[in-house]
Coordinates of C-alpha atoms in Angstrom, one line a residue:
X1 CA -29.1 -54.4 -6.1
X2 CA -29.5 -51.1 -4.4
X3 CA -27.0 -49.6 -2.3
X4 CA -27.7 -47.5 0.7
X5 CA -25.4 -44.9 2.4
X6 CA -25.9 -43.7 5.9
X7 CA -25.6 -40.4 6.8
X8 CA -24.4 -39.5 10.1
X9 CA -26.6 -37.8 12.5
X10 CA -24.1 -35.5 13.4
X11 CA -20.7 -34.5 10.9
X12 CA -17.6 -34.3 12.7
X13 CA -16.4 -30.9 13.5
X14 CA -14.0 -29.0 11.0
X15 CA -10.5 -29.5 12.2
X16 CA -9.2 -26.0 13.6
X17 CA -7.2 -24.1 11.3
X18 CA -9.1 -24.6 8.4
X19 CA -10.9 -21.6 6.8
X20 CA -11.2 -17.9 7.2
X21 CA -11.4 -18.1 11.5
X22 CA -8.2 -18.8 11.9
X23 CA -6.4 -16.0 13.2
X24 CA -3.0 -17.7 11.2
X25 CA -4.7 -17.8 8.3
X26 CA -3.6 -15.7 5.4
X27 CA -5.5 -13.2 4.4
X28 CA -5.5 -10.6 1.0
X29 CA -5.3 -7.0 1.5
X30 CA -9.2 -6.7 0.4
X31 CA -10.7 -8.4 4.0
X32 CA -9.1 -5.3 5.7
X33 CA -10.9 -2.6 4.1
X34 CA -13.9 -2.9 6.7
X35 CA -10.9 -3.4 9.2
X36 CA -9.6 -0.4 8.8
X37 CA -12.6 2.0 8.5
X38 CA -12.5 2.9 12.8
X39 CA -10.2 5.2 14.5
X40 CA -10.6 7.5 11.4
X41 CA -11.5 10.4 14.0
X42 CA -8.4 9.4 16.9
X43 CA -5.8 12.0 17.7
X44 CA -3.5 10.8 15.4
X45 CA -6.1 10.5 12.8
X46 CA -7.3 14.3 13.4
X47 CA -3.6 15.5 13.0
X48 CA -3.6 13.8 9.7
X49 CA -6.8 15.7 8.8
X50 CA -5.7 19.4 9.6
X51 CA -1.9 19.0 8.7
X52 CA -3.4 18.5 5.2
X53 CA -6.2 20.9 5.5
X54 CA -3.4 23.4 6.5
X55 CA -1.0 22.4 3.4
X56 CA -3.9 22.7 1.6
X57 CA -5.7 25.9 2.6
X58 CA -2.3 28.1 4.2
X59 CA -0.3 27.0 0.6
X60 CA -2.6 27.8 -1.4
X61 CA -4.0 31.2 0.1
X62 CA 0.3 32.2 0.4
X63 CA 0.7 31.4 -2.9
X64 CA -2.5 33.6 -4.2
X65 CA -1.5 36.5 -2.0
X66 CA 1.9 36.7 -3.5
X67 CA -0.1 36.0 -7.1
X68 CA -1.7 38.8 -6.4
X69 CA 0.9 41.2 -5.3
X70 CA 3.1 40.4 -8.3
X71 CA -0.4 40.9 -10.7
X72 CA -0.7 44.5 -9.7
X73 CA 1.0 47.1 -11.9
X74 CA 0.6 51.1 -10.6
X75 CA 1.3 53.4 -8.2
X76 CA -2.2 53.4 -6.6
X77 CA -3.2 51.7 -3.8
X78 CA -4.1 48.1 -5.5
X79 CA -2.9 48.8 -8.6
X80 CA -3.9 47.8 -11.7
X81 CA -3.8 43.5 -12.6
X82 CA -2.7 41.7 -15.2
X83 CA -5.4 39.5 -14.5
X84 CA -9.2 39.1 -14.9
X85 CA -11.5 40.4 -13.0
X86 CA -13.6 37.5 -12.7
X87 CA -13.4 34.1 -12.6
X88 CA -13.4 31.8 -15.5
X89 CA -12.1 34.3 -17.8
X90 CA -9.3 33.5 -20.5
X91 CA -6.4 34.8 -19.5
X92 CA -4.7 35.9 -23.2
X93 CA -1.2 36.1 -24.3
X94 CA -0.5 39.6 -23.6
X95 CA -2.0 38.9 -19.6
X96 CA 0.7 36.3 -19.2
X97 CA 3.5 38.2 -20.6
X98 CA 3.2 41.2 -18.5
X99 CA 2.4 39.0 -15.6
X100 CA 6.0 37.1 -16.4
X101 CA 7.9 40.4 -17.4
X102 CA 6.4 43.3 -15.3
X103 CA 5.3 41.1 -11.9
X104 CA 8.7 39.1 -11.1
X105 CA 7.4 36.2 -11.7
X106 CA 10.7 34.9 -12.9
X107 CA 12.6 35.7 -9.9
X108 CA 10.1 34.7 -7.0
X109 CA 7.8 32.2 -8.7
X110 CA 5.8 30.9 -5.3
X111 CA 7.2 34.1 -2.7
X112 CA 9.1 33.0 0.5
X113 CA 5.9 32.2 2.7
X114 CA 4.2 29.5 0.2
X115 CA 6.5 26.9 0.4
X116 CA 7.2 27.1 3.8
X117 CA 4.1 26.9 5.0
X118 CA 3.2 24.0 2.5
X119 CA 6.5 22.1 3.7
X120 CA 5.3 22.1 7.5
X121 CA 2.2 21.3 6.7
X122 CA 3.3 18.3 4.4
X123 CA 5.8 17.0 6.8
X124 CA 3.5 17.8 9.6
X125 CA 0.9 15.1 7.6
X126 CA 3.4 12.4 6.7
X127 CA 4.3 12.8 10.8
X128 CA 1.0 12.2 12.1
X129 CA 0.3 9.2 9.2
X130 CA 3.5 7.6 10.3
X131 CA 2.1 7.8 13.7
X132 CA -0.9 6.6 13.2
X133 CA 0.2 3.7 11.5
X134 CA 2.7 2.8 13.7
X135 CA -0.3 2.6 16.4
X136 CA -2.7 0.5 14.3
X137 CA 0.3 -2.1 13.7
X138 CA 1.5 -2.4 17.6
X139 CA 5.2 -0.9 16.7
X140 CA 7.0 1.9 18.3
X141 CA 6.3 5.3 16.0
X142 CA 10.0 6.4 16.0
X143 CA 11.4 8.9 13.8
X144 CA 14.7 6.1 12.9
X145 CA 12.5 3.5 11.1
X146 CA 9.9 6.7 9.9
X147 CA 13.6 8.0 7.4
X148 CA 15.5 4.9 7.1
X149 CA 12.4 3.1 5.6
X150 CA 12.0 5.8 2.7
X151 CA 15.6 4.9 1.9
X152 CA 15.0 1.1 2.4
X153 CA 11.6 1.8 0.2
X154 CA 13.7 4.0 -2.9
X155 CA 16.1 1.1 -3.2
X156 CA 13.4 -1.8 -3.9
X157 CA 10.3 0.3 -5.1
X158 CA 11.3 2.6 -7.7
X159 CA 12.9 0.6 -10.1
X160 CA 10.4 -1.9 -10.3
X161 CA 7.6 0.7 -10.2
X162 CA 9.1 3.0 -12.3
X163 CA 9.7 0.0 -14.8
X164 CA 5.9 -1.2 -14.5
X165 CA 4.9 2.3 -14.9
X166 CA 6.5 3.1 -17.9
X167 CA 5.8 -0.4 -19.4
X168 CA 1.6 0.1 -18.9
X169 CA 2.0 3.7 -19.9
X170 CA 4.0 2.9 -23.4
X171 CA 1.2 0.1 -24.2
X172 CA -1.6 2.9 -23.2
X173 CA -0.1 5.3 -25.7
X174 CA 0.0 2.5 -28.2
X175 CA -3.3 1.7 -27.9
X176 CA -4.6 5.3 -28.2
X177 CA -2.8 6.4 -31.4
X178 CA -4.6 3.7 -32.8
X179 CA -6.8 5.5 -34.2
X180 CA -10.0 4.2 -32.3
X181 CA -11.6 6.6 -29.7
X182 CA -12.4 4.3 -27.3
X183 CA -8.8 3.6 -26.5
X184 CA -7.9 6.8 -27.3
X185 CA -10.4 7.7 -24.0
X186 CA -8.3 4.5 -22.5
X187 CA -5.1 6.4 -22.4
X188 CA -6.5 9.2 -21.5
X189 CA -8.3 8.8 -18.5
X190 CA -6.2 5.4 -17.8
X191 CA -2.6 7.3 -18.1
X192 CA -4.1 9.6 -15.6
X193 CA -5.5 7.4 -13.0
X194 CA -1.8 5.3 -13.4
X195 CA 0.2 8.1 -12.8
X196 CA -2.3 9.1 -9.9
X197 CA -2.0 5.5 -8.6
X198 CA 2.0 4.8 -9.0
X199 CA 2.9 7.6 -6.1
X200 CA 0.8 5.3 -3.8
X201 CA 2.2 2.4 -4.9
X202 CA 5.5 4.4 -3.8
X203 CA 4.0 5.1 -0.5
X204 CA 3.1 1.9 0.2
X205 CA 6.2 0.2 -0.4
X206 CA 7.7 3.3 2.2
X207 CA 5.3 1.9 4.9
X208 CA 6.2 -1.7 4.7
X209 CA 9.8 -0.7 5.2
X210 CA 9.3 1.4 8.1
X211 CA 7.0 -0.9 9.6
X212 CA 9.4 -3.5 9.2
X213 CA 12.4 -1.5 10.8
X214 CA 9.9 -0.5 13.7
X215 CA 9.5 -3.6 14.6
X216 CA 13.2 -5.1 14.2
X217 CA 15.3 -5.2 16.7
X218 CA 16.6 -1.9 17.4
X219 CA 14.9 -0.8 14.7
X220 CA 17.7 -2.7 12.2
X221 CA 19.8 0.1 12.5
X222 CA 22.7 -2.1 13.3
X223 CA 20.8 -5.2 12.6
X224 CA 22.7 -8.0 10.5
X225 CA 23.0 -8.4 6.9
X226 CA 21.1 -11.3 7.3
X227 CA 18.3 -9.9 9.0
X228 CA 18.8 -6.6 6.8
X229 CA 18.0 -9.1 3.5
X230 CA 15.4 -10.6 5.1
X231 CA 13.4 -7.3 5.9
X232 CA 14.1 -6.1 2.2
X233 CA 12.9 -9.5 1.2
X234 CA 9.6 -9.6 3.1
X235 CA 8.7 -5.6 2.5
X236 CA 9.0 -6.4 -1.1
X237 CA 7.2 -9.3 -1.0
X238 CA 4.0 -8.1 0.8
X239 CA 3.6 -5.8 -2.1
X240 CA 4.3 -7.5 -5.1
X241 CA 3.0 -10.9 -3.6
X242 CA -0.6 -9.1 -3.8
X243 CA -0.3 -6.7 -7.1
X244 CA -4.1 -6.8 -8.0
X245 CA -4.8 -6.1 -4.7
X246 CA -2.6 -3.6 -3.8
X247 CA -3.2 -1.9 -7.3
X248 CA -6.9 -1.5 -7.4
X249 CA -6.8 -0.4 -3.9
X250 CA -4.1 2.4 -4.8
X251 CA -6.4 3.5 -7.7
X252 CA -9.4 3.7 -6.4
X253 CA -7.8 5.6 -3.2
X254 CA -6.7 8.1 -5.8
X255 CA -9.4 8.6 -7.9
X256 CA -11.8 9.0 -4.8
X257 CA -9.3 11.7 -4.0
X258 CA -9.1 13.6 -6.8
X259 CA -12.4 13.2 -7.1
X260 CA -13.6 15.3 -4.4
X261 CA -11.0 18.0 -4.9
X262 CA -12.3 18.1 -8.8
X263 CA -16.3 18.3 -7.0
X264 CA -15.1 20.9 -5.1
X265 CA -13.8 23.2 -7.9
X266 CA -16.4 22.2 -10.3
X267 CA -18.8 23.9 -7.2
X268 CA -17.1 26.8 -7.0
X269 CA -16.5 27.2 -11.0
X270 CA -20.4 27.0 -11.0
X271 CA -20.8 29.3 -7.9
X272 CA -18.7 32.2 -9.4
X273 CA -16.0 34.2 -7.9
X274 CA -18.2 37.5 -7.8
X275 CA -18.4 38.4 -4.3
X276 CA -16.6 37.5 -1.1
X277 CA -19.0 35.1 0.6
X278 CA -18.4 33.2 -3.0
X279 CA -15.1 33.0 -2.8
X280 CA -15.2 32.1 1.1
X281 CA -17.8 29.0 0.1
X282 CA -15.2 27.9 -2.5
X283 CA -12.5 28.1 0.2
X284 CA -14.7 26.1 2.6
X285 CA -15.4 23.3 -0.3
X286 CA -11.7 22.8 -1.1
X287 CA -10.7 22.4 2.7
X288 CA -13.8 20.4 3.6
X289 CA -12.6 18.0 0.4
X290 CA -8.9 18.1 1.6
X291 CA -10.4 16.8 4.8
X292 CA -12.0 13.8 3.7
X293 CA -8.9 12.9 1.5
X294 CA -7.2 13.0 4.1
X295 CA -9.3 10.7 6.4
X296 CA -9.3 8.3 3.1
X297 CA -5.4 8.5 2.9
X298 CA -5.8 7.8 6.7
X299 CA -7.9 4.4 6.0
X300 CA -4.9 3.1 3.4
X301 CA -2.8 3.6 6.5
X302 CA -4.5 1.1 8.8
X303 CA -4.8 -0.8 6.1
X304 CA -1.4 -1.8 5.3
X305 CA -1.1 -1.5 8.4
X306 CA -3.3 -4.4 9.2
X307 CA -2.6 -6.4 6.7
X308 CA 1.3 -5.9 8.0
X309 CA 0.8 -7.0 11.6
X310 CA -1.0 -10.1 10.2
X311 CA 1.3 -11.3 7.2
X312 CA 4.4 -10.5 10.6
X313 CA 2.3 -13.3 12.3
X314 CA 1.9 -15.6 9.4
X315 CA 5.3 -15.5 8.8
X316 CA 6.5 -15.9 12.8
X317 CA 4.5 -18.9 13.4
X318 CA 5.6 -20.6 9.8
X319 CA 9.3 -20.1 11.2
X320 CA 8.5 -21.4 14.5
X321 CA 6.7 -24.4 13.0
X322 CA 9.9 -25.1 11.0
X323 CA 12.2 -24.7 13.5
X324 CA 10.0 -27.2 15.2
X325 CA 10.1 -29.9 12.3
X326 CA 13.7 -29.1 12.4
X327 CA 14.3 -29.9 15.3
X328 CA 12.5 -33.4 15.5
X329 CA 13.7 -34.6 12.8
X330 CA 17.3 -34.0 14.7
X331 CA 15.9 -35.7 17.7
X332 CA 14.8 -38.4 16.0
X333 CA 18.0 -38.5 13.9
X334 CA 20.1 -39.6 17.0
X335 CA 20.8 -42.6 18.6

């Protein structure tokens, strides 16, 4: 006997709440990236880009200036150097030594004007990022949450960091003294992206605090222990709920970094440094590369920053639908 089944003209509609339009819904850190790619060029986002180009470009040009002045030996105007006249040249043994012995090197290693300018410049950048950030997730961008978060951040992120680190790093070195060159390469280039990669990790961990304190109530400054555990709890969790995630995003954030700053000597290595307008292009490669590191650090930003502001309403309207189970069971409970 055959058996028919009717199909309806018309299915009945999807009840709401289920699948990816839900704006409850739970998302990974990966359906951000595209989220995250505007307001790369706001205000916040510009102060980003030439605090770094400024740590980058004033730091390094102090730093060579005072290089230089401790490289020249003489009584003449200029001197002589203890370095090569060109670029790309091997500096030898005896170079060094009188570049340690006769240039006070060992009492003034960077000069007075190098680290200062870098510090600015740095804390100038992790200023406007904090900002930024603080504007993509809807929280106030105040300097409280900003320092108390790095402490909140050192006392659940390094141990566990520091003990993956070391963990992947020890296996790595395992598997290249094997003896075989491919994971000899492995270690390698996979030590380095890992150590590239844990500082972001680090980072990371630093913006979920402070975006947690922002948005406590008054900043959780003199919030309870109760509500002190429960931010620890949650900044921890949103990065180690999400590891592969949050780990390939962090390495391939650093490697695209790197990355351009390595393009950008490898240009000027095969430019030369004969000539000023040489040295000047080489100077405009590295900033122009600092530049789009920075607006690449910038997109990591929003993106935790994102994915924070959404995993803050996941969580609120999971409590609120809890206390609201809880409290008709109670109602029903009574006589």
């Amino acid at each position: 006997m055959e058996t028919t089944s009717e199909v309806p003209d018309e299915l009945p509609e999807r009840p709401e709440g289920i699948g990816g339009d839900d704006p409850l819904a739970p998302r990974s850190p990966w359906s951000f990236v595209r989220d995250a790619l505007p307001s790369g060029f706001g205000p916040w986002g510009l102060h980003l880009m030439g605090a770094w180009v400024l740590f980058t470009g004033l730091g390094a040009t102090a730093w060579a200036y005072h290089l230089r002045g401790l490289a020249q030996f003489g009584k003449l105007p200029g001197g002589g150097s203890g370095l090569p006249d060109h670029w790309g040249e091997l500096l030898t043994a005896r170079d060094l030594w009188e570049l340690v012995e006769n240039g006070g090197w060992k009492h003034a290693p960077l000069g007075p004007a190098a680290p200062i300018l870098a510090g600015t410049a740095l804390i100038w950048a992790l200023w406007a990022g904090w900002r930024m950030q603080a504007q993509s997730a809807g929280v106030p961008g105040r300097l409280g949450p900003w320092l108390l978060g790095l402490l909140d951040a050192l006392l659940i992120g390094v141990l566990p960091l520091g003990a993956l680190g070391g963990i992947l790093l020890w296996l790595l070195a395992k598997a290249g003294a094997s003896g075989f060159s491919l994971l000899g390469w492995l270690n390698l280039v996979g030590g380095g992206a890992l150590r590239l990669a844990l500082p972001s990790l680090f980072m990371l961990q630093w913006w979920f605090c402070r975006l947690g304190r922002a948005a406590g109530p008054g900043g959780l400054v003199m919030g309870s222990w109760k509500a002190m555990g429960a931010h620890l709890g949650h900044s921890f969790l949103r990065l180690w709920s999400h590891p592969i995630h949050w780990g390939s995003l962090a390495l391939a954030g650093s490697i695209l970094r790197a990355g351009l700053s390595f393009l950008a000597l490898l240009a000027g290595w095969r430019l030369g440094g004969v000539g000023g307008g040489r040295v000047a292009w080489m100077m405009f490669l590295l900033l122009l590369a600092s530049a789009g590191g920075a607006w690449l650090l910038g997109w990591f930003l929003r993106l935790a920053a994102l994915f924070w502001a959404q995993d803050r309403r996941v969580r609120a309207a999971r409590e609120a639908l809890r206390l609201d189970i809880v409290s008709r069971e109670h109602a029903t409970a009574e006589p």
